[in-house]
PDB file of C-alpha atoms in Angstrom:
ATOM      1  CA  MET A  67      13.399  74.487  63.494  1.00  0.00           C
ATOM      2  CA  GLU A  68      13.872  71.020  61.959  1.00  0.00           C
ATOM      3  CA  LYS A  69      17.271  70.028  60.540  1.00  0.00           C
ATOM      4  CA  ASP A  70      17.586  68.773  56.989  1.00  0.00           C
ATOM      5  CA  THR A  71      19.699  65.656  57.604  1.00  0.00           C
ATOM      6  CA  SER A  72      20.058  64.772  53.915  1.00  0.00           C
ATOM      7  CA  LYS A  73      21.550  68.189  53.204  1.00  0.00           C
ATOM      8  CA  MET A  74      23.989  67.762  56.112  1.00  0.00           C
ATOM      9  CA  ALA A  75      24.974  64.292  54.861  1.00  0.00           C
ATOM     10  CA  ASN A  76      25.719  65.727  51.408  1.00  0.00           C
ATOM     11  CA  ILE A  77      27.900  68.430  52.943  1.00  0.00           C
ATOM     12  CA  GLU A  78      29.789  65.888  55.057  1.00  0.00           C
ATOM     13  CA  GLU A  79      30.339  63.674  52.002  1.00  0.00           C
ATOM     14  CA  SER A  80      31.663  66.644  50.018  1.00  0.00           C
ATOM     15  CA  PHE A  81      34.314  67.286  52.648  1.00  0.00           C
ATOM     16  CA  ARG A  82      35.260  63.657  53.347  1.00  0.00           C
ATOM     17  CA  TRP A  83      38.600  64.201  51.580  1.00  0.00           C
ATOM     18  CA  LEU A  84      39.389  66.904  54.130  1.00  0.00           C
ATOM     19  CA  PHE A  85      38.664  64.827  57.205  1.00  0.00           C
ATOM     20  CA  GLY A  86      40.087  61.544  55.942  1.00  0.00           C
ATOM     21  CA  LYS A  87      38.660  58.155  55.246  1.00  0.00           C
ATOM     22  CA  VAL A  88      35.959  56.611  57.330  1.00  0.00           C
ATOM     23  CA  SER A  89      37.261  53.586  59.153  1.00  0.00           C
ATOM     24  CA  MET A  90      35.590  50.441  57.846  1.00  0.00           C
ATOM     25  CA  PRO A  91      35.557  47.149  59.716  1.00  0.00           C
ATOM     26  CA  ARG A  92      37.840  44.652  58.009  1.00  0.00           C
ATOM     27  CA  TYR A  93      37.691  40.923  58.410  1.00  0.00           C
ATOM     28  CA  ARG A  94      41.367  39.970  58.141  1.00  0.00           C
ATOM     29  CA  ALA A  95      42.596  36.389  57.827  1.00  0.00           C
ATOM     30  CA  GLU A  96      44.775  35.243  60.733  1.00  0.00           C
ATOM     31  CA  TRP A  97      47.852  35.084  58.500  1.00  0.00           C
ATOM     32  CA  MET A  98      47.463  38.682  57.339  1.00  0.00           C
ATOM     33  CA  THR A  99      49.439  41.558  58.832  1.00  0.00           C
ATOM     34  CA  ARG A 100      48.943  45.312  59.139  1.00  0.00           C
ATOM     35  CA  SER A 101      51.523  45.624  56.348  1.00  0.00           C
ATOM     36  CA  ASP A 102      49.106  43.784  54.046  1.00  0.00           C
ATOM     37  CA  ASP A 103      46.453  46.430  54.701  1.00  0.00           C
ATOM     38  CA  VAL A 104      48.926  49.224  53.971  1.00  0.00           C
ATOM     39  CA  ILE A 105      50.015  47.573  50.710  1.00  0.00           C
ATOM     40  CA  LEU A 106      46.410  47.077  49.594  1.00  0.00           C
ATOM     41  CA  GLU A 107      45.456  50.634  50.576  1.00  0.00           C
ATOM     42  CA  PHE A 108      48.387  52.007  48.571  1.00  0.00           C
ATOM     43  CA  LEU A 109      47.460  50.007  45.471  1.00  0.00           C
ATOM     44  CA  GLU A 110      43.829  51.061  45.782  1.00  0.00           C
ATOM     45  CA  ASP A 111      44.660  54.728  46.380  1.00  0.00           C
ATOM     46  CA  THR A 112      46.998  54.961  43.400  1.00  0.00           C
ATOM     47  CA  GLY A 113      44.717  52.997  41.093  1.00  0.00           C
ATOM     48  CA  ALA A 114      47.739  51.817  39.125  1.00  0.00           C
ATOM     49  CA  GLY A 115      50.064  48.856  38.860  1.00  0.00           C
ATOM     50  CA  HIS A 116      53.460  49.144  40.518  1.00  0.00           C
ATOM     51  CA  ASN A 117      56.511  46.944  40.497  1.00  0.00           C
ATOM     52  CA  LEU A 118      58.140  45.885  43.738  1.00  0.00           C
ATOM     53  CA  GLN A 119      60.807  48.571  43.672  1.00  0.00           C
ATOM     54  CA  GLY A 120      58.218  51.224  42.778  1.00  0.00           C
ATOM     55  CA  ILE A 121      56.122  50.309  45.813  1.00  0.00           C
ATOM     56  CA  ALA A 122      59.223  50.328  48.037  1.00  0.00           C
ATOM     57  CA  ASN A 123      60.274  53.735  46.675  1.00  0.00           C
ATOM     58  CA  ASN A 124      56.798  55.183  47.258  1.00  0.00           C
ATOM     59  CA  PHE A 125      56.731  53.836  50.811  1.00  0.00           C
ATOM     60  CA  GLN A 126      60.151  55.288  51.562  1.00  0.00           C
ATOM     61  CA  ASP A 127      59.098  58.656  50.096  1.00  0.00           C
ATOM     62  CA  ARG A 128      55.964  58.627  52.280  1.00  0.00           C
ATOM     63  CA  ASN A 129      57.822  57.466  55.405  1.00  0.00           C
ATOM     64  CA  ILE A 130      55.924  54.177  55.486  1.00  0.00           C
ATOM     65  CA  GLU A 131      58.126  51.697  57.312  1.00  0.00           C
ATOM     66  CA  ILE A 132      57.579  48.594  55.238  1.00  0.00           C
ATOM     67  CA  SER A 133      60.843  47.241  53.863  1.00  0.00           C
ATOM     68  CA  TYR A 134      61.593  45.865  50.424  1.00  0.00           C
ATOM     69  CA  THR A 135      62.160  42.473  52.090  1.00  0.00           C
ATOM     70  CA  THR A 136      58.702  42.574  53.659  1.00  0.00           C
ATOM     71  CA  LEU A 137      57.196  43.446  50.286  1.00  0.00           C
ATOM     72  CA  THR A 138      58.950  40.459  48.673  1.00  0.00           C
ATOM     73  CA  ARG A 139      57.321  38.189  51.286  1.00  0.00           C
ATOM     74  CA  ARG A 140      53.849  39.754  51.465  1.00  0.00           C
ATOM     75  CA  LEU A 141      53.007  40.456  47.805  1.00  0.00           C
ATOM     76  CA  PRO A 142      53.175  36.776  46.690  1.00  0.00           C
ATOM     77  CA  LYS A 143      50.877  35.823  49.597  1.00  0.00           C
ATOM     78  CA  LEU A 144      48.421  38.576  48.674  1.00  0.00           C
ATOM     79  CA  GLU A 145      48.563  37.443  45.048  1.00  0.00           C
ATOM     80  CA  GLU A 146      47.918  33.798  45.905  1.00  0.00           C
ATOM     81  CA  ALA A 147      45.028  34.882  48.147  1.00  0.00           C
ATOM     82  CA  GLY A 148      43.509  36.768  45.183  1.00  0.00           C
ATOM     83  CA  LEU A 149      43.838  40.216  46.754  1.00  0.00           C
ATOM     84  CA  VAL A 150      46.403  41.495  44.241  1.00  0.00           C
ATOM     85  CA  ARG A 151      47.211  40.432  40.709  1.00  0.00           C
ATOM     86  CA  ILE A 152      50.127  40.772  38.353  1.00  0.00           C
ATOM     87  CA  LEU A 153      49.287  42.877  35.338  1.00  0.00           C
ATOM     88  CA  PRO A 154      49.944  41.322  31.932  1.00  0.00           C
ATOM     89  CA  GLY A 155      53.053  42.491  30.129  1.00  0.00           C
ATOM     90  CA  GLN A 156      56.737  42.606  30.773  1.00  0.00           C
ATOM     91  CA  GLY A 157      57.840  42.586  34.398  1.00  0.00           C
ATOM     92  CA  LYS A 158      55.799  42.121  37.557  1.00  0.00           C
ATOM     93  CA  TYR A 159      53.467  45.035  38.161  1.00  0.00           C
ATOM     94  CA  TYR A 160      51.049  44.518  41.041  1.00  0.00           C
ATOM     95  CA  ALA A 161      47.508  45.896  41.162  1.00  0.00           C
ATOM     96  CA  ILE A 162      44.679  45.371  43.617  1.00  0.00           C
ATOM     97  CA  THR A 163      41.858  43.002  42.626  1.00  0.00           C
ATOM     98  CA  GLU A 164      38.124  43.413  43.170  1.00  0.00           C
ATOM     99  CA  GLU A 165      38.442  40.977  46.085  1.00  0.00           C
ATOM    100  CA  GLY A 166      41.160  43.163  47.591  1.00  0.00           C
ATOM    101  CA  GLU A 167      38.942  46.226  47.251  1.00  0.00           C
ATOM    102  CA  ALA A 168      36.021  44.338  48.801  1.00  0.00           C
ATOM    103  CA  TYR A 169      38.233  43.405  51.758  1.00  0.00           C
ATOM    104  CA  LEU A 170      39.244  47.044  52.285  1.00  0.00           C
ATOM    105  CA  ARG A 171      35.566  48.104  52.235  1.00  0.00           C
ATOM    106  CA  GLY A 172      34.717  45.412  54.772  1.00  0.00           C
ATOM    107  CA  ASP A 173      32.598  43.493  52.247  1.00  0.00           C
ATOM    108  CA  ALA A 174      34.834  40.390  52.137  1.00  0.00           C
ATOM    109  CA  ASP A 175      35.255  38.220  55.218  1.00  0.00           C
ATOM    110  CA  LEU A 176      38.683  36.572  55.051  1.00  0.00           C
ATOM    111  CA  ARG A 177      38.753  35.245  58.617  1.00  0.00           C
ATOM    112  CA  GLY A 178      38.294  31.652  57.503  1.00  0.00           C
ATOM    113  CA  GLU A 179      40.890  31.761  54.723  1.00  0.00           C
ATOM    114  CA  SER A 180      43.932  29.553  55.122  1.00  0.00           C
ATOM    115  CA  GLU A 181      47.430  30.922  54.655  1.00  0.00           C
ATOM    116  CA  PRO A 182      48.716  30.808  51.057  1.00  0.00           C
ATOM    117  CA  ASP A 183      51.820  28.715  50.412  1.00  0.00           C
ATOM    118  CA  ALA A 184      53.695  31.585  48.741  1.00  0.00           C
TER     119      ALA A 184
END
């Protein structure tokens, strides 16, 4: 009996939420840290803009060990690199950019990017 691989692929895709995300290769710049990936993943997953304290509060609530101080250092670098942006309006609310999403998918190669001055 021959297997229907397209049917199996559809079933696997339907249950992807249950088994977690598929690990994608990422092409990180030398200056980037694992914390940068976590920050970008959080912003992508929530699909919303967050201020610095809001991100820190969410990380603490989720037991993610990235400090407020680390966020104050990393977010400006990610912004200058074009991976996050500040939403218009009052206050600084950070959101992921299309470039940041492309990096997370493995579609953007940042290995040759120089470190932002921020």
